[in-house]
XYZ file of C-alpha atoms in Angstrom:
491
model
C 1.678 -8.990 -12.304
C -1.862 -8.726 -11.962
C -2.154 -5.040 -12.621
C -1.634 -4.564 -16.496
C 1.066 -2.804 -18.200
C 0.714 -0.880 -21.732
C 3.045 -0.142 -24.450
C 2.609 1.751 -28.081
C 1.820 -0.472 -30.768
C 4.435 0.540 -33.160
C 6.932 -1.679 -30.863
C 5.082 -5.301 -31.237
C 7.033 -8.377 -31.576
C 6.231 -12.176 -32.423
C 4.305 -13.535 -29.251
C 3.536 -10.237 -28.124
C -0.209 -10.000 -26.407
C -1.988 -6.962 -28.154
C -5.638 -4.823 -27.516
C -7.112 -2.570 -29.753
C -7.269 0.755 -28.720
C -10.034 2.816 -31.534
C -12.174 0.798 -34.182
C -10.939 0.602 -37.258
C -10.473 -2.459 -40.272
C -7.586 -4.957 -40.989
C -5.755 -4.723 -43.608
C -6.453 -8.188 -44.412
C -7.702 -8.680 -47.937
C -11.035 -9.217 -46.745
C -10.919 -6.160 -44.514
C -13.014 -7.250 -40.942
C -13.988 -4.411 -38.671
C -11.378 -4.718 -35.506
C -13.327 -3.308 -32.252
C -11.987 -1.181 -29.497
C -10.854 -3.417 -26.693
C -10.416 -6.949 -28.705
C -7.583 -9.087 -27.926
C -4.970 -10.704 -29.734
C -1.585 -12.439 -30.262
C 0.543 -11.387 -32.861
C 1.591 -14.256 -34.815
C 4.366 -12.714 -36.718
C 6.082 -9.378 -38.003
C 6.735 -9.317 -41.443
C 10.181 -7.338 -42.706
C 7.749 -4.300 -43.296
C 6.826 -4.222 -40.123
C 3.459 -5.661 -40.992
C 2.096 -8.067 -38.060
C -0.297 -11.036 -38.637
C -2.991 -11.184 -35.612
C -4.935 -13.745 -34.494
C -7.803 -11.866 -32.768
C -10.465 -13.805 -30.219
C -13.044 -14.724 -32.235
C -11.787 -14.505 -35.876
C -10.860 -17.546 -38.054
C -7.098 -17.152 -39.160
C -4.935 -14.288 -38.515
C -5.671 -10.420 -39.560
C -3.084 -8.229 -41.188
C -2.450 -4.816 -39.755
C 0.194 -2.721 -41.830
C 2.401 -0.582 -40.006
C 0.842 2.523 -40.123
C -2.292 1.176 -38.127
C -0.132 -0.474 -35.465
C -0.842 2.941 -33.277
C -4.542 1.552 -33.040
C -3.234 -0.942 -30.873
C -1.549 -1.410 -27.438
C 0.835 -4.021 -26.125
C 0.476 -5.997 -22.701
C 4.122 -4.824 -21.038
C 2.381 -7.169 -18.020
C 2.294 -10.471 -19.850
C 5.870 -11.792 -18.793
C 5.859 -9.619 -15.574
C 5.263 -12.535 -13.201
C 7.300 -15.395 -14.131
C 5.853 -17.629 -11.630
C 3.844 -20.597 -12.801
C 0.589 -22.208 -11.636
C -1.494 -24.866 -11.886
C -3.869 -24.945 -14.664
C -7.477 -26.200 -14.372
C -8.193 -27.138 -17.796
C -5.117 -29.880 -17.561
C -3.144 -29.992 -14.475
C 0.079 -28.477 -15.947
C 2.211 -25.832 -14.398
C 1.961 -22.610 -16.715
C 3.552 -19.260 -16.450
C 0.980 -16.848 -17.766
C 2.415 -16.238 -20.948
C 2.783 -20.376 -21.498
C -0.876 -20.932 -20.688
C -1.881 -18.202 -23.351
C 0.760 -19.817 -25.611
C -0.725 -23.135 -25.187
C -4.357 -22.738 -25.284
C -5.121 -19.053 -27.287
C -6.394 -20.941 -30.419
C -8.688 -22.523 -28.508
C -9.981 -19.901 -25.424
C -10.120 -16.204 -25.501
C -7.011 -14.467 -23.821
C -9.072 -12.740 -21.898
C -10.546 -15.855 -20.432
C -6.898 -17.572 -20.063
C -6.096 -14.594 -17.900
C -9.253 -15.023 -15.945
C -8.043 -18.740 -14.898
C -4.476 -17.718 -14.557
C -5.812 -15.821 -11.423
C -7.015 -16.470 -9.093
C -8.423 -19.587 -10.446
C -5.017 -21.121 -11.189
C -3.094 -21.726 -7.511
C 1.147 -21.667 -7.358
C 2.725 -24.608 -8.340
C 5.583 -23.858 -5.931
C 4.908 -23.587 -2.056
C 6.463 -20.271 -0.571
C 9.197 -20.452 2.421
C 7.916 -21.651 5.037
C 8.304 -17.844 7.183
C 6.456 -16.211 4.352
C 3.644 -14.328 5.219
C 0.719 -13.028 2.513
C -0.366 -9.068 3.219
C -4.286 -9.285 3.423
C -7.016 -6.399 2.638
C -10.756 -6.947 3.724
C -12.996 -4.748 1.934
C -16.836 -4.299 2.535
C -19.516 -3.332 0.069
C -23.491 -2.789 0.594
C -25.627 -5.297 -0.539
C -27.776 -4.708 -4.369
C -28.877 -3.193 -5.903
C -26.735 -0.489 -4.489
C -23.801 -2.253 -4.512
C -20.235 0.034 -3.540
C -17.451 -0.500 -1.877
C -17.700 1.465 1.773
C -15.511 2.494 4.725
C -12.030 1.899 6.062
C -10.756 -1.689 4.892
C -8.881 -3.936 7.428
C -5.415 -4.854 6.635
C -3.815 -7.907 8.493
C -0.840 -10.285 7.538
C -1.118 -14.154 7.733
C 0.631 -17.071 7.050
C 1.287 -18.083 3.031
C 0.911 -21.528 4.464
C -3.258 -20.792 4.825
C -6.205 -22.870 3.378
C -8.786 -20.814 2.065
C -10.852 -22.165 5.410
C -7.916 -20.577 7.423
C -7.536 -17.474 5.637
C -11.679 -17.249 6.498
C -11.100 -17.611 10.111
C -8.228 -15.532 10.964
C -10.629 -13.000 8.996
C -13.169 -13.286 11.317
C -10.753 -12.904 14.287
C -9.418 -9.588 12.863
C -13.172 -8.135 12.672
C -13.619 -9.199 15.824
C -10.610 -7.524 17.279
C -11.758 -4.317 15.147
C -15.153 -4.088 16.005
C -15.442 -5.949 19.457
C -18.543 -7.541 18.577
C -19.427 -11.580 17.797
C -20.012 -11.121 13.999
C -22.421 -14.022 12.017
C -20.152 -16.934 11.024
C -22.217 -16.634 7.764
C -20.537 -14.247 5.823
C -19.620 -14.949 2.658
C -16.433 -13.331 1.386
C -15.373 -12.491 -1.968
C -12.072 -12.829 -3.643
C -10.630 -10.479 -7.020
C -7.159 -9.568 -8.199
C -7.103 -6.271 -6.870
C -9.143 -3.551 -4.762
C -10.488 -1.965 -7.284
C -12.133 -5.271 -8.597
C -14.047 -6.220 -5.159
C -16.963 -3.875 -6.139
C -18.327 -6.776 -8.235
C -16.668 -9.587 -7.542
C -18.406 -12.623 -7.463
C -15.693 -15.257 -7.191
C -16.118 -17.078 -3.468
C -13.109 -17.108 -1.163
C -14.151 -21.067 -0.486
C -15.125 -22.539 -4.065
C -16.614 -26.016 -4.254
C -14.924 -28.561 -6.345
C -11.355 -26.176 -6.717
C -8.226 -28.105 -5.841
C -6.785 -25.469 -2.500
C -2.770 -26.154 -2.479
C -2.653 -24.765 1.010
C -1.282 -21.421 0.557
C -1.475 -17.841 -0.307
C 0.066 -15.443 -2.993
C 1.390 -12.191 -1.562
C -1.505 -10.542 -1.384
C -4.288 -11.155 -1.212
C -7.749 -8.919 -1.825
C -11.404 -9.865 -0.435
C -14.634 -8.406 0.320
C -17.549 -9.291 2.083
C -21.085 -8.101 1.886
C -21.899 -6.082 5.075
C -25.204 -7.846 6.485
C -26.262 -4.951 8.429
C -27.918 -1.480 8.532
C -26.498 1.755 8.807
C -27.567 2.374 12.056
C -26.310 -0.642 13.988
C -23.197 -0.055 15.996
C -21.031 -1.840 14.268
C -21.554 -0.133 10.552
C -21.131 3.162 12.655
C -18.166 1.724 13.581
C -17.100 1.022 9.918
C -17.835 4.189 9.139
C -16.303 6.229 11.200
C -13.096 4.122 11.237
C -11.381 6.916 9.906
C -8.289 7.421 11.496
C -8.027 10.954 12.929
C -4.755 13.047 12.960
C -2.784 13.721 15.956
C -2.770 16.658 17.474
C 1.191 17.455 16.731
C 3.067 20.840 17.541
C 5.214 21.256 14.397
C 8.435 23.442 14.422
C 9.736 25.698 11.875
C 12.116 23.430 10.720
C 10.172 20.831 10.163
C 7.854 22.738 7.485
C 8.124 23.210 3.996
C 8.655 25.934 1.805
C 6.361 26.530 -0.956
C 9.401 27.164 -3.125
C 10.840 23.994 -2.093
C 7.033 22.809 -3.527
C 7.556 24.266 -6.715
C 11.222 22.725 -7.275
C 9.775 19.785 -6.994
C 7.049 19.842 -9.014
C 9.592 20.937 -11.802
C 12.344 18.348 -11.107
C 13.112 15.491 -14.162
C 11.846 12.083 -12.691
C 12.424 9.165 -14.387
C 10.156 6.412 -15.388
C 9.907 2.957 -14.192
C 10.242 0.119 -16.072
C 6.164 -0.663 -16.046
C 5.453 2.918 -17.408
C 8.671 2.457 -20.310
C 8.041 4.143 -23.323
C 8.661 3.218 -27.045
C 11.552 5.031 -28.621
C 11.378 5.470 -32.193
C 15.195 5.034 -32.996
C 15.995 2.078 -30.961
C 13.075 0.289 -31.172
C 12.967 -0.835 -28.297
C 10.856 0.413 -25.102
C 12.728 2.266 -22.604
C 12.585 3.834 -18.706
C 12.376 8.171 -20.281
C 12.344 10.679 -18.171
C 9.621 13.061 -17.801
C 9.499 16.970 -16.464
C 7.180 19.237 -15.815
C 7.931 22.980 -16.810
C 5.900 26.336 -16.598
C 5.719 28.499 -20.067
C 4.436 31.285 -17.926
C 2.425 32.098 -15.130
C -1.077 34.245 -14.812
C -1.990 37.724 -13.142
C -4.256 35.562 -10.583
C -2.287 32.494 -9.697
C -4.354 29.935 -7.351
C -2.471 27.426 -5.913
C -3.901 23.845 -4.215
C -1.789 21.818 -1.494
C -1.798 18.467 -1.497
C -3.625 18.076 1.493
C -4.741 13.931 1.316
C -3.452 11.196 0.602
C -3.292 9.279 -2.839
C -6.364 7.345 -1.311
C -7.966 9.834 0.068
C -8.636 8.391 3.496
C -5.784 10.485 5.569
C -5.381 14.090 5.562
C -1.206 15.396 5.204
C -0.559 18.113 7.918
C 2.814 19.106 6.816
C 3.478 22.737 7.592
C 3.734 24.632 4.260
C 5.787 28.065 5.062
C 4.207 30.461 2.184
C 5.230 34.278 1.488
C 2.284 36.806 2.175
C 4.366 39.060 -0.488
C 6.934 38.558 -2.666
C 6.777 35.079 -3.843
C 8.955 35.289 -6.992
C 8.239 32.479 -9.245
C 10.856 34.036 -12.084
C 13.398 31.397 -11.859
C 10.734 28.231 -12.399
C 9.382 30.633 -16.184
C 10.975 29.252 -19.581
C 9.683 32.257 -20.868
C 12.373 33.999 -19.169
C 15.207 31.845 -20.524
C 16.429 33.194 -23.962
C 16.135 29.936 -25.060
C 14.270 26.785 -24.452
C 16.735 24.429 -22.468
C 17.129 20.808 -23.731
C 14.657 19.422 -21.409
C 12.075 21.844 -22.071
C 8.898 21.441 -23.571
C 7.129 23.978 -25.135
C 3.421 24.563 -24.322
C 0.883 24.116 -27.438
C -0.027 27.533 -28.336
C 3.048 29.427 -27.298
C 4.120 31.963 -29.954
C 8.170 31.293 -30.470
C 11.008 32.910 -32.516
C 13.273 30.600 -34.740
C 17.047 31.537 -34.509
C 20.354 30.616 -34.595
C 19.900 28.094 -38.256
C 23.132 27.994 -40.680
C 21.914 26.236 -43.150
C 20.951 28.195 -46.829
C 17.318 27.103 -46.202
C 17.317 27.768 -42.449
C 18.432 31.135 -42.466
C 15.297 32.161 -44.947
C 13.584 31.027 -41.098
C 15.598 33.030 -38.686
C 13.814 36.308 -37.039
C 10.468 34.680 -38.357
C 8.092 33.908 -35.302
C 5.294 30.984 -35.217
C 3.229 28.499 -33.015
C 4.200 25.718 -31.812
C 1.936 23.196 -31.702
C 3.462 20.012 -30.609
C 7.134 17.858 -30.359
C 7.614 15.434 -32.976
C 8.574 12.312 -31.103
C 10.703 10.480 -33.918
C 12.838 13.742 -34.484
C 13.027 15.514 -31.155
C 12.101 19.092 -32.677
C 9.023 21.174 -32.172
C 6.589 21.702 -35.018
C 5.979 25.159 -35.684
C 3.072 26.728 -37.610
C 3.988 30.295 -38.997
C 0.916 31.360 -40.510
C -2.516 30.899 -39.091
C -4.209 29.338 -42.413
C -0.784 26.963 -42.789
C -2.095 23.183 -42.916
C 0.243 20.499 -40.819
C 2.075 19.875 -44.194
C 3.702 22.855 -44.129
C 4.737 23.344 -40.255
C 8.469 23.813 -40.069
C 10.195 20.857 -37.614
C 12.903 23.351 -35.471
C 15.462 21.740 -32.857
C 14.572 23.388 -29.201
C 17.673 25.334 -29.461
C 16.825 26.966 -32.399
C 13.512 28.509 -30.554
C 13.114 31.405 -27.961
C 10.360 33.362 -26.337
C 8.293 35.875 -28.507
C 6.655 38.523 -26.815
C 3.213 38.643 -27.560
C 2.481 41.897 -29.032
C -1.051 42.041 -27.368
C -0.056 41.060 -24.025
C 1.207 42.752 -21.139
C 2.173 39.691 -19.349
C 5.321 39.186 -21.177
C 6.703 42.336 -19.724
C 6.556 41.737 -16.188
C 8.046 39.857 -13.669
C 6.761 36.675 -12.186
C 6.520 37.682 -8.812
C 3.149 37.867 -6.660
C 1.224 38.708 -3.240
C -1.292 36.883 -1.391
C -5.036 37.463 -2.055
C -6.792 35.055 0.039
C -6.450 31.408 1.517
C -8.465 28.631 2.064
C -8.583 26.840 5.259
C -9.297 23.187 6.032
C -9.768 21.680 9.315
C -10.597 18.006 10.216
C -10.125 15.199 8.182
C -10.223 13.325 4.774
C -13.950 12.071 5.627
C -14.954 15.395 7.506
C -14.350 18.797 7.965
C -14.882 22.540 7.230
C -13.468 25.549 5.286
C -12.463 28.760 6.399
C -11.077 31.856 4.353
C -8.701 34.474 4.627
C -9.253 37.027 2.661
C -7.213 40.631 1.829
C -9.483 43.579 0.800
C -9.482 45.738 -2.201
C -11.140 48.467 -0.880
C -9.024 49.006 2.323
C -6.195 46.492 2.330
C -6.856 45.271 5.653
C -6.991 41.056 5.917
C -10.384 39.115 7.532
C -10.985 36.057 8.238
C -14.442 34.360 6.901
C -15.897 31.316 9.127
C -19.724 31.108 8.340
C -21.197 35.034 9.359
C -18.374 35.560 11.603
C -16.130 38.289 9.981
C -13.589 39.823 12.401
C -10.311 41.592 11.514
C -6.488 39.649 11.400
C -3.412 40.790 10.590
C -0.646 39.199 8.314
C 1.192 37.489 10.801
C -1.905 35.246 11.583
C -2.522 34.387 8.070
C 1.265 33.289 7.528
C 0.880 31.269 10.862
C -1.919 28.948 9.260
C 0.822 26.617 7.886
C -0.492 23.063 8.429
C -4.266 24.603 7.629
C -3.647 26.959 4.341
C -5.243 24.136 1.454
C -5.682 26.907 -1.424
C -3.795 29.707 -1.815
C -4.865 32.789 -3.934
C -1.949 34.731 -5.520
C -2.040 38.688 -7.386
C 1.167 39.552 -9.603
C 2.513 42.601 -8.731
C 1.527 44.699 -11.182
C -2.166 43.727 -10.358
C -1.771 44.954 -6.866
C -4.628 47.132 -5.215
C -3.877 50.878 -4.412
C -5.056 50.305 -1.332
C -2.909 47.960 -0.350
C 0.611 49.473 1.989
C 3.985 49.580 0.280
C 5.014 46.184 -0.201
C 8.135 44.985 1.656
C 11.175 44.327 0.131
C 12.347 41.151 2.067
């Protein structure tokens, strides 16, 4: 894979491919100052889980004891792509993890990676139907250099020289912008989008052996020669594509409940993202889940309104309650325990209960902090005095913990359940567009909508109609309602 994959430190293994994550010194017994972001291969792992490193640019290995192996990370990537390629430095076929294997005494990892890709072509031609997926980015010339505009996305034949790749580039800005474009550009080749910025590696290199075909994908960029105000870069610019102009239906929309379930539902990892488990010692795919402790008087929520790459705008209706949005059910502080899954929130005040043992039932009734879940035991740590240092924080299973009330606070004695305030409108589209508000007074009750110095008066029904527009939402709890505000309904 080109993208790199990390795993905790704690996990390494002979062979593994390793990075320092803070400075700090071996434990070598001449003790050499390790930098953040240095590379290295761990040689071996002793029976005390002690590993022997040989970092780029140090003579002989380094010792790190076990309890510094969470100063480092370990490359999950390194055997990701099993596919090998043709080295430069001797015209062998190397997987990634071979080349570093073979060479790493001699040449920095880092640099062996570099040559691995793109440098290095596939020793193995792909099917002869196979077709690479190909994304042309543009960037302004220096000394402003950045990446600008909408790129264009074509596929091609795997079977391409880098000369053909060039020219059925060409064609596809032709088709884009309708215009003859300079035969001259030059275009620019990296591992992944967000590497084109600076890039400096030529599509077409002199001297570089070209086996006639492509990987997958493949990621370019090519310096735009013109000005801003030629019609082609206006073209580039505004290359945006704009939404259609849909009518949506009721049941195509979303609730915000729905929303909310969602966001709270377990999801489990993938197998680039694995974890390191303490007690099997071994990385594996955990699942992760997002839970609310509680929820505040003035709740404002924001709808995912573009895209991951922020170049399209999502006009999904989003059905929201003008009253009575009751968010009780999704609050752990209304469980009268903390479910299995849970986590706790640092800084929630919690009540041990329910311990048998002789020691443990000295803790029951007594309420603390907890500050944070122990990994290697499952159980939260809880501080029950203020001044108490770590050393003395009691480690409590999630079972044995509840909800305290917080005697100061008058949030723990009402219900989770809330009007609308105000929303936010957008209009247009990820590159352009404008804001409007609805807003509900506290001085008469009555709701207006805001667009520049035009006020005018609009009733609830409009403001629950704005479901593909409504971007922020502005929530009161209940008990924070106005006076002036009507009776609320019921339903």
């Amino acid at each position: 894979s080109r993208e790199r994959r990390w795993g905790a430190g704690q996990a390494v293994r002979d062979g593994d491919i390793v990075q320092v994550l803070v400075d700090f010194d071996s434990n070598s017994e001449i003790r050499r100052p390790l930098a953040r972001g240095l590379l290295g291969r761990v040689r071996e792992v002793d029976s005390d889980g002690d590993a022997h490193i040989d970092f780029d640019g140090f003579q002989g290995g380094e010792w790190v004891f076990q309890e510094n192996l969470g100063n480092l990370k370990v490359d999950l990537s390194i055997d990701a792509d099993q596919q090998q390629r043709i080295s430069s430095i001797d015209g062998q076929a190397y997987t990634l993890r071979e080349l570093i294997e073979q060479w790493y005494t001699t040449q920095h990892i880092d640099e062996l990676r570099d040559q691995w890709w793109p440098a290095m072509k596939p020793c193995q031609a792909p099917q002869t139907d196979a077709r690479s997926a190909v994304f042309v980015c543009f960037r302004s010339r220096p000394p402003h250099q950045m990446l600008f505009g909408v790129p264009v996305v074509f596929d091609t034949p795997r079977h391409s020289t880098a000369e053909q790749l060039t020219e059925a580039t060409l064609e596809k800005l032709q088709e884009r912008f309708g215009e003859d474009l300079s035969e001259d550009l030059i275009f620019y080749k990296g591992p992944d989008v967000h590497s084109l910025r600076d890039s400096e590696q030529p599509l077409i290199e002199e001297g570089i052996r070209d086996l006639g075909y492509l990987g997958d994908r493949e990621y370019l960029v090519t310096e735009w020669p013109f000005e801003g105000g030629d019609p082609i870069t206006r073209a580039l610019l505004d290359a945006t594509p704009r939404e259609p102009r849909v009518t949506h239906h009721d049941d195509e929309a979303v609730a915000l409940e729905d929303c909310f379930e969602w966001l709270t539902e377990q999801e489990q990892l993938s197998e680039f993202d694995a974890v390191y488990c303490s007690k099997c010692k071994d990385h594996r795919q955990m699942f992760k889940q997002v839970n609310l402790w509680t929820v505040p008087p003035v709740l404002v929520l924001q709808l995912k309104r573009f895209a991951e790459d922020m170049r399209q705008r999502l006009s999904t209706p989003v059905k929201f309650p003008v009253e009575n949005l009751d968010l009780t059910k999704f609050c752990m502080a209304e469980t009268p325990s903390f479910p299995s899954t849970g986590c706790v929130r640092a800084g929630a005040r919690v009540e041990i209960h329910g311990l048998q043992s002789a020691s443990g039932k000295e803790l029951n009734g007594q309420e603390g902090v907890a500050q944070y879940l122990d990994s290697a035991s499952g159980r939260f740590c809880v501080q029950l005095n203020p001044d108490d240092p770590p050393g003395k924080w009691k480690k409590v299973k999630p079972d044995n913990l509840k909800p305290a009330a917080d005697p100061d606070s008058e949030d723990s004695k009402v219900e989770a359940i809330y009007d609308l305030a105000g929303l936010c409108k957008h209009v247009g589209d990820a590159r352009f567009g404008h804001y409007i508000a609805y807003v509900r007074s506290t001085v008469d009750g009555k709701w207006r909508y805001f667009d520049d110095e035009i006020v005018t008066e609009v009733s609830a029904t409009t403001v629950a109609s704005e479901q593909i527009g409504a971007y922020v939402l502005f929530y009161l709890r209940k008990d924070r309602r106005p006076a002036c505000w009507e009776s609320p309904r019921t339903t």
